[in-house]
JSON list of C-alpha atoms and ligand atoms in Angstrom, two decimals:
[
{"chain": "A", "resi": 562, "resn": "UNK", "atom": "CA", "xyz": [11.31, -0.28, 13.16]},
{"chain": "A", "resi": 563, "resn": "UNK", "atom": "CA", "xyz": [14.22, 2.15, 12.98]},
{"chain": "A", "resi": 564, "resn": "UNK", "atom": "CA", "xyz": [15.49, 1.28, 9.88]},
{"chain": "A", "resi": 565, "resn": "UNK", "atom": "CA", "xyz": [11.98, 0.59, 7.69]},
{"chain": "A", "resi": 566, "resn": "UNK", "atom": "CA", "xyz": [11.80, 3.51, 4.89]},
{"chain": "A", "resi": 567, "resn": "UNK", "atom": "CA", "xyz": [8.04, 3.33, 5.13]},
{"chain": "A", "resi": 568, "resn": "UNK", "atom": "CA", "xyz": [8.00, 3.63, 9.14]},
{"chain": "A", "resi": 569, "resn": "UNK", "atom": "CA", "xyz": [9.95, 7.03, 8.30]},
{"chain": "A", "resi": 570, "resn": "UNK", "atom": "CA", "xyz": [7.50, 8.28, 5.97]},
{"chain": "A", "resi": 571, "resn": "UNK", "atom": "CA", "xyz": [4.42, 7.09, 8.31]},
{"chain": "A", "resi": 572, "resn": "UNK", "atom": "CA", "xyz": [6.30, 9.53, 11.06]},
{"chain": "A", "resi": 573, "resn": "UNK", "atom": "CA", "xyz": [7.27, 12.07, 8.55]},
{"chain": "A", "resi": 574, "resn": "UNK", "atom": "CA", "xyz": [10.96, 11.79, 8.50]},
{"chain": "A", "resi": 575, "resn": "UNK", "atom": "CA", "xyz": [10.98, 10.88, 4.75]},
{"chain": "A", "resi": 576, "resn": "UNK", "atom": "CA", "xyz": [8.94, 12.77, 2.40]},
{"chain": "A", "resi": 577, "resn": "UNK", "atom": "CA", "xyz": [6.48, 11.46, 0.24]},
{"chain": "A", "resi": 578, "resn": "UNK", "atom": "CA", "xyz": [3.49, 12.54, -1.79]},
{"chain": "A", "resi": 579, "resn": "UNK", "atom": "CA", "xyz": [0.80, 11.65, 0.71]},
{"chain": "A", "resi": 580, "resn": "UNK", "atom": "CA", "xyz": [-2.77, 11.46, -0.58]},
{"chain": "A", "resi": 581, "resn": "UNK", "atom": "CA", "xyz": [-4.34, 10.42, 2.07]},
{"chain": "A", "resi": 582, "resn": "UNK", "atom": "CA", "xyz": [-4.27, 9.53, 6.03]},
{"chain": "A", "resi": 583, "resn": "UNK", "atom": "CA", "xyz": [-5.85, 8.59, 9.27]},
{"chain": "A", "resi": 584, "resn": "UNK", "atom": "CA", "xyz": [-4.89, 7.31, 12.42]},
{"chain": "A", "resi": 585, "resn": "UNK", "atom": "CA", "xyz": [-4.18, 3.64, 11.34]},
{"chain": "A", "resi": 586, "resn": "UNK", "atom": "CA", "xyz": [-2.94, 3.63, 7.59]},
{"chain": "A", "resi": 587, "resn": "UNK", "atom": "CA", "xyz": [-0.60, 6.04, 5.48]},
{"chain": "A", "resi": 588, "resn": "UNK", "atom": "CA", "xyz": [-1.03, 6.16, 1.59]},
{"chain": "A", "resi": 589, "resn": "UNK", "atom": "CA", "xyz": [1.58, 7.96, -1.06]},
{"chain": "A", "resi": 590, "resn": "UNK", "atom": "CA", "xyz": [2.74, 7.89, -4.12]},
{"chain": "A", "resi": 591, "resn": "UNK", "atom": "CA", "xyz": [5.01, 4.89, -5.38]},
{"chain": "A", "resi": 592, "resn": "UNK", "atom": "CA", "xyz": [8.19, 6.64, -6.41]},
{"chain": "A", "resi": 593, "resn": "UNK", "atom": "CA", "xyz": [8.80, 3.88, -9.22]},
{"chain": "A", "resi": 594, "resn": "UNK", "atom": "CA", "xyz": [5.04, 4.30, -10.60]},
{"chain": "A", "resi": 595, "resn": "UNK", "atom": "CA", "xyz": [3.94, 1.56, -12.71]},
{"chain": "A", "resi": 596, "resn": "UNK", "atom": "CA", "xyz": [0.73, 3.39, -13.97]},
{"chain": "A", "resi": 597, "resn": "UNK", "atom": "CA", "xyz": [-0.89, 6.76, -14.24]},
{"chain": "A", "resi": 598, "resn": "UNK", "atom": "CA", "xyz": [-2.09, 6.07, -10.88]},
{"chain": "A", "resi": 599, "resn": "UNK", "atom": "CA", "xyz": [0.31, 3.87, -8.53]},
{"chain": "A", "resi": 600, "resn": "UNK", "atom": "CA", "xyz": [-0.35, 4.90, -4.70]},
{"chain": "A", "resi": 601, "resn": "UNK", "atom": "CA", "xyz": [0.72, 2.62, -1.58]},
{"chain": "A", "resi": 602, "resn": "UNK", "atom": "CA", "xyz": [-1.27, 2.18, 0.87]},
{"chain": "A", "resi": 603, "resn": "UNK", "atom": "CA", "xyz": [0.60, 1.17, 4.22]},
{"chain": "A", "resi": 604, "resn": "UNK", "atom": "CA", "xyz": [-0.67, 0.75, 8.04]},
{"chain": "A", "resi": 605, "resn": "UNK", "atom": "CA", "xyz": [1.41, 2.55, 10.49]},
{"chain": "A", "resi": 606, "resn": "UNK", "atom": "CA", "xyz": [1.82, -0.23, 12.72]},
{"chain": "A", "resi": 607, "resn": "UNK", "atom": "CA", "xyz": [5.36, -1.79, 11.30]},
{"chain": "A", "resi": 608, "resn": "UNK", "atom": "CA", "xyz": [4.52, -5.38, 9.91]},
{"chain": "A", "resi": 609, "resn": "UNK", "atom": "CA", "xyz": [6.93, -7.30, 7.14]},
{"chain": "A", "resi": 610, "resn": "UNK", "atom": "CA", "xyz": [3.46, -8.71, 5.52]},
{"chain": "A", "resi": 611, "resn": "UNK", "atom": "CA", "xyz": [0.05, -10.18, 5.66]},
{"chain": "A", "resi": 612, "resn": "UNK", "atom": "CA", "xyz": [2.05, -13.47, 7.34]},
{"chain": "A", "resi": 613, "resn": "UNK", "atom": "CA", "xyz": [2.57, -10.88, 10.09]},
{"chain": "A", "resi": 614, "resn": "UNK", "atom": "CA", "xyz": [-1.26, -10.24, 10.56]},
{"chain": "A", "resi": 615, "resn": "UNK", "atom": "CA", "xyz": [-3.20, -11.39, 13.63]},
{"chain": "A", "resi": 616, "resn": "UNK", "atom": "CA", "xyz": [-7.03, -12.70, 14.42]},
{"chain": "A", "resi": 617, "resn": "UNK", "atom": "CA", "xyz": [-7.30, -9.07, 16.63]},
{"chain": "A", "resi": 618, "resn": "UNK", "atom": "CA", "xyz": [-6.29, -7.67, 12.96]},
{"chain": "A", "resi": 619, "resn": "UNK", "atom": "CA", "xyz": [-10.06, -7.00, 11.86]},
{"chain": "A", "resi": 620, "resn": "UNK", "atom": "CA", "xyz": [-9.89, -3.27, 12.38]},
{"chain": "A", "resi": 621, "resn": "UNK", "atom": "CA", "xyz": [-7.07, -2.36, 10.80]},
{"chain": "A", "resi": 622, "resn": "UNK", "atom": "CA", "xyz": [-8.04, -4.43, 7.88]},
{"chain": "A", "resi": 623, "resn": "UNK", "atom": "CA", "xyz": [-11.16, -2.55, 7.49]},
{"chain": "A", "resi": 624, "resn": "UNK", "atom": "CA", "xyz": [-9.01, 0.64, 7.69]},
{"chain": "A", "resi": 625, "resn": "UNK", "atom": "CA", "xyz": [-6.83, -0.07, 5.22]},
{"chain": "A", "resi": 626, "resn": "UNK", "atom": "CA", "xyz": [-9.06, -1.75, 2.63]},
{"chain": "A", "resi": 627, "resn": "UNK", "atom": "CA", "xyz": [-11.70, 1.51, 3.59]},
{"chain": "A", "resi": 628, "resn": "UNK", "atom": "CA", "xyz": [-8.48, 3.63, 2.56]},
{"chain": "A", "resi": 629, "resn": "UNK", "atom": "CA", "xyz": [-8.03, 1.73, -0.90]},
{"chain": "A", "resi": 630, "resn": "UNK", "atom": "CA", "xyz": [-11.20, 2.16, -1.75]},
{"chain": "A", "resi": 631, "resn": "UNK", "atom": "CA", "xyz": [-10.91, 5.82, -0.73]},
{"chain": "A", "resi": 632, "resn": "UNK", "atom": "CA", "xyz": [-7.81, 6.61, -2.74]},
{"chain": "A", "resi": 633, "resn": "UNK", "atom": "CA", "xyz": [-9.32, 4.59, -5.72]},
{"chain": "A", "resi": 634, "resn": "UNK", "atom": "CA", "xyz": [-12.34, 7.28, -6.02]},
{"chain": "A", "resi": 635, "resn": "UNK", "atom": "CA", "xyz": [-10.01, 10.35, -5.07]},
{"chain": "A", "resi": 636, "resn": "UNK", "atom": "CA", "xyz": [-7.48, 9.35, -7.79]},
{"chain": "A", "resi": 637, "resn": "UNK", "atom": "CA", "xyz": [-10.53, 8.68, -10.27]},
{"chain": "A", "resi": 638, "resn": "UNK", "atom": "CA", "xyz": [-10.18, 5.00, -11.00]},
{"chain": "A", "resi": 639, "resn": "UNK", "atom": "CA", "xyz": [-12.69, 3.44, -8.79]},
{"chain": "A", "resi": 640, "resn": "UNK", "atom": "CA", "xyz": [-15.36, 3.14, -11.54]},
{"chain": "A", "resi": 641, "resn": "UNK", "atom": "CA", "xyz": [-12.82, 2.17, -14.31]},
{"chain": "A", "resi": 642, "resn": "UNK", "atom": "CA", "xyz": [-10.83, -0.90, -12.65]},
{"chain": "A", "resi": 643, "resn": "UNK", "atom": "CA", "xyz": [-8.45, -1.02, -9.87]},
{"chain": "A", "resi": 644, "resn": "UNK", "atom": "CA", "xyz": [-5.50, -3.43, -9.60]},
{"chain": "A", "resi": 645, "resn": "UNK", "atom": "CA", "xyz": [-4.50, -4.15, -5.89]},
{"chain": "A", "resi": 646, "resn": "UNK", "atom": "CA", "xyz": [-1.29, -6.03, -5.35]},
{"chain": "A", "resi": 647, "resn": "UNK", "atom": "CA", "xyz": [0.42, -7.03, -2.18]},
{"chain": "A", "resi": 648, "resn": "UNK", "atom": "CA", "xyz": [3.87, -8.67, -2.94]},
{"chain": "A", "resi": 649, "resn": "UNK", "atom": "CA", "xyz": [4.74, -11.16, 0.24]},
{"chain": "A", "resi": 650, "resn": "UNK", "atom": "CA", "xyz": [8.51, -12.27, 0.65]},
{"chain": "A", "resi": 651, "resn": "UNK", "atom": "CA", "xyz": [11.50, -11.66, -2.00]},
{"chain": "A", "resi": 652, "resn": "UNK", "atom": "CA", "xyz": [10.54, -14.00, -4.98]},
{"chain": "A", "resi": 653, "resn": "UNK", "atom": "CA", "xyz": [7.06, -12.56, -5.40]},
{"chain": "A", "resi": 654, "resn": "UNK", "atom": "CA", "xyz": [8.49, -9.07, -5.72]},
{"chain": "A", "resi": 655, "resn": "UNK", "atom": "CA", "xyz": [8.45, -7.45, -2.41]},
{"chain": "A", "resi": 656, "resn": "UNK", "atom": "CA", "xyz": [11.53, -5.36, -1.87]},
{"chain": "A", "resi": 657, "resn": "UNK", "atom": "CA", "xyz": [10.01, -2.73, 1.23]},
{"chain": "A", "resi": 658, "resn": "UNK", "atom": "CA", "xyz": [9.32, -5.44, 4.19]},
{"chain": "A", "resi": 659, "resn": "UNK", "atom": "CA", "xyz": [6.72, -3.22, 5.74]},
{"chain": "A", "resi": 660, "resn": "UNK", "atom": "CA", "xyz": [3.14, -4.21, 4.81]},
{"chain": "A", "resi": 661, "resn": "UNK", "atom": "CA", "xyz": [1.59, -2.09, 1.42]},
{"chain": "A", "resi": 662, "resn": "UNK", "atom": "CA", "xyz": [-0.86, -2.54, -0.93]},
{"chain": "A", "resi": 663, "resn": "UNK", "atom": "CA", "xyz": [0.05, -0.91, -4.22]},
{"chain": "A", "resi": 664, "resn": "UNK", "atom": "CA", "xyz": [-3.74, 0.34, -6.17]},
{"chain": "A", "resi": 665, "resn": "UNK", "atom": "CA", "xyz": [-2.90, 0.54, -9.75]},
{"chain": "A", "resi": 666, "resn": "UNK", "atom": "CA", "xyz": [-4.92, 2.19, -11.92]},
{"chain": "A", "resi": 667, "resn": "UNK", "atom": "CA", "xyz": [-5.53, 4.22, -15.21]},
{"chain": "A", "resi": 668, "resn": "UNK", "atom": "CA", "xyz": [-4.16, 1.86, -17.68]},
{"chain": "A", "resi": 669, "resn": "UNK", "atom": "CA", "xyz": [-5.28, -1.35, -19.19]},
{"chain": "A", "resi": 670, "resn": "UNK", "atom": "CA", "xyz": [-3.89, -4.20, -16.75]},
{"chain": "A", "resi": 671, "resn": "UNK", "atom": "CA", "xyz": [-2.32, -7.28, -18.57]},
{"chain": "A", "resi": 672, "resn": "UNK", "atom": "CA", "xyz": [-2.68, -11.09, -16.67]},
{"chain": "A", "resi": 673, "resn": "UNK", "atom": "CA", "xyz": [-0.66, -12.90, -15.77]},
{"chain": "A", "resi": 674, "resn": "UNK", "atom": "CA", "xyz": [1.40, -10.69, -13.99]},
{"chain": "A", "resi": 675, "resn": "UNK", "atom": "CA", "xyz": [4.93, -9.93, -15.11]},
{"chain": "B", "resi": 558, "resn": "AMP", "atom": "P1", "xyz": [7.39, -3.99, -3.21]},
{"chain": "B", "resi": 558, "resn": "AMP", "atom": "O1", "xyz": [8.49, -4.20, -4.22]},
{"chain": "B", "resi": 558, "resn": "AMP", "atom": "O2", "xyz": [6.13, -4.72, -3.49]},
{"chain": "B", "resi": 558, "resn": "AMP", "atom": "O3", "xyz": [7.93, -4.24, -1.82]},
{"chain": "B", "resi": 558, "resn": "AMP", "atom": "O4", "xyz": [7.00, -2.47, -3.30]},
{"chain": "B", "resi": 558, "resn": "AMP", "atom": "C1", "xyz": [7.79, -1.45, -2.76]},
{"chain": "B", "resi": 558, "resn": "AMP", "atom": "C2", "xyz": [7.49, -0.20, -3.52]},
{"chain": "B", "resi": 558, "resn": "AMP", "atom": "O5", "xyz": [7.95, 0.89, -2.76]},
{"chain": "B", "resi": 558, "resn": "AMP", "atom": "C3", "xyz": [8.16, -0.11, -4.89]},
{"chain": "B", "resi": 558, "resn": "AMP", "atom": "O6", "xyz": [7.17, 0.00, -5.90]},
{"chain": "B", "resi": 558, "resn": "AMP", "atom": "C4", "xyz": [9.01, 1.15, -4.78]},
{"chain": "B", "resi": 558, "resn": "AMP", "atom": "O7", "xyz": [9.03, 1.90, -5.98]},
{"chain": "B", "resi": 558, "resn": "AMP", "atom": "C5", "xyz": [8.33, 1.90, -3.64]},
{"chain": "B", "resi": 558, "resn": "AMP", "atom": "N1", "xyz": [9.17, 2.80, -2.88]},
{"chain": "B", "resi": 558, "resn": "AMP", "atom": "C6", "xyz": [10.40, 2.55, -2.36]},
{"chain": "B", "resi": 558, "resn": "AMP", "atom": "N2", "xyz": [10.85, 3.62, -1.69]},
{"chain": "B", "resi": 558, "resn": "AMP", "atom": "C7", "xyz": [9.88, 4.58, -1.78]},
{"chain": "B", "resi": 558, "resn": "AMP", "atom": "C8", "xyz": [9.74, 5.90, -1.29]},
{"chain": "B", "resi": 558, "resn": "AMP", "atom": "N3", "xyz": [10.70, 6.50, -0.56]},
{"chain": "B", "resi": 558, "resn": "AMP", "atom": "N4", "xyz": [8.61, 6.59, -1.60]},
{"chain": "B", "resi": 558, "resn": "AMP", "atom": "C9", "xyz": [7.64, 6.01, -2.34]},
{"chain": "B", "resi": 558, "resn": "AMP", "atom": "N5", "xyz": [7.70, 4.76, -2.81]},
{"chain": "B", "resi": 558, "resn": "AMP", "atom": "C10", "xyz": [8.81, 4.04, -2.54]}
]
């Protein structure tokens, strides 16, 4: 979508702090971080959420959880503990309607969420 911030950075018209990326999912910094480690991970096929996701989805599910689970070992929190957080739809948070999973790690996590 022309105007979705994260569609820019998948193309490369915004900058970001890109840790890692294939040919189905994106994953940078958060620019607000929330914890030593705070890293998006986001599909570069524009979608507002997981309501957006379809039965032909499986692929690109694998991809991105492969890619959490990637950035969780490269960012050295994969052992420790791993929060992963997808906010769907204004009152639970979301404020960038293109699909992301945050992965939040390197602090103690408190529950219930804030
Ligand atoms: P959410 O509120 O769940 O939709 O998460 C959106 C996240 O995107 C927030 O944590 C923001 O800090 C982050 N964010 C917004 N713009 C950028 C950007 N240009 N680069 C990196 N992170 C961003």
């Amino acid at each position: 979508m022309s105007d979705c911030i994260f569609c820019k950075i998948v193309v490369g018209d915004i900058r970001a702090d890109v840790v890692y990326s294939d040919d189905q999912v994106v994953a940078f910094r958060d620019i607000n971080p929330q914890a030593p480690v705070h890293v998006l991970v986001v599909p570069r096929r524009h979608m507002e959420s997981i309501f957006d996701l379809e039965e032909g989805d499986g692929d690109l599910l694998w991809a991105v959880f492969r890619a959490i689970r990637e950035v969780a070992e490269r960012e050295g929190i994969a052992e420790r503990g791993v929060r992963v957080v997808t906010n769907v739809r204004e009152e639970a948070g979301q404020s960038v309607f293109h699909l992301h999973f945050h992965v939040l790690g390197g602090r103690r996590m408190a529950w219930p969420p804030g």
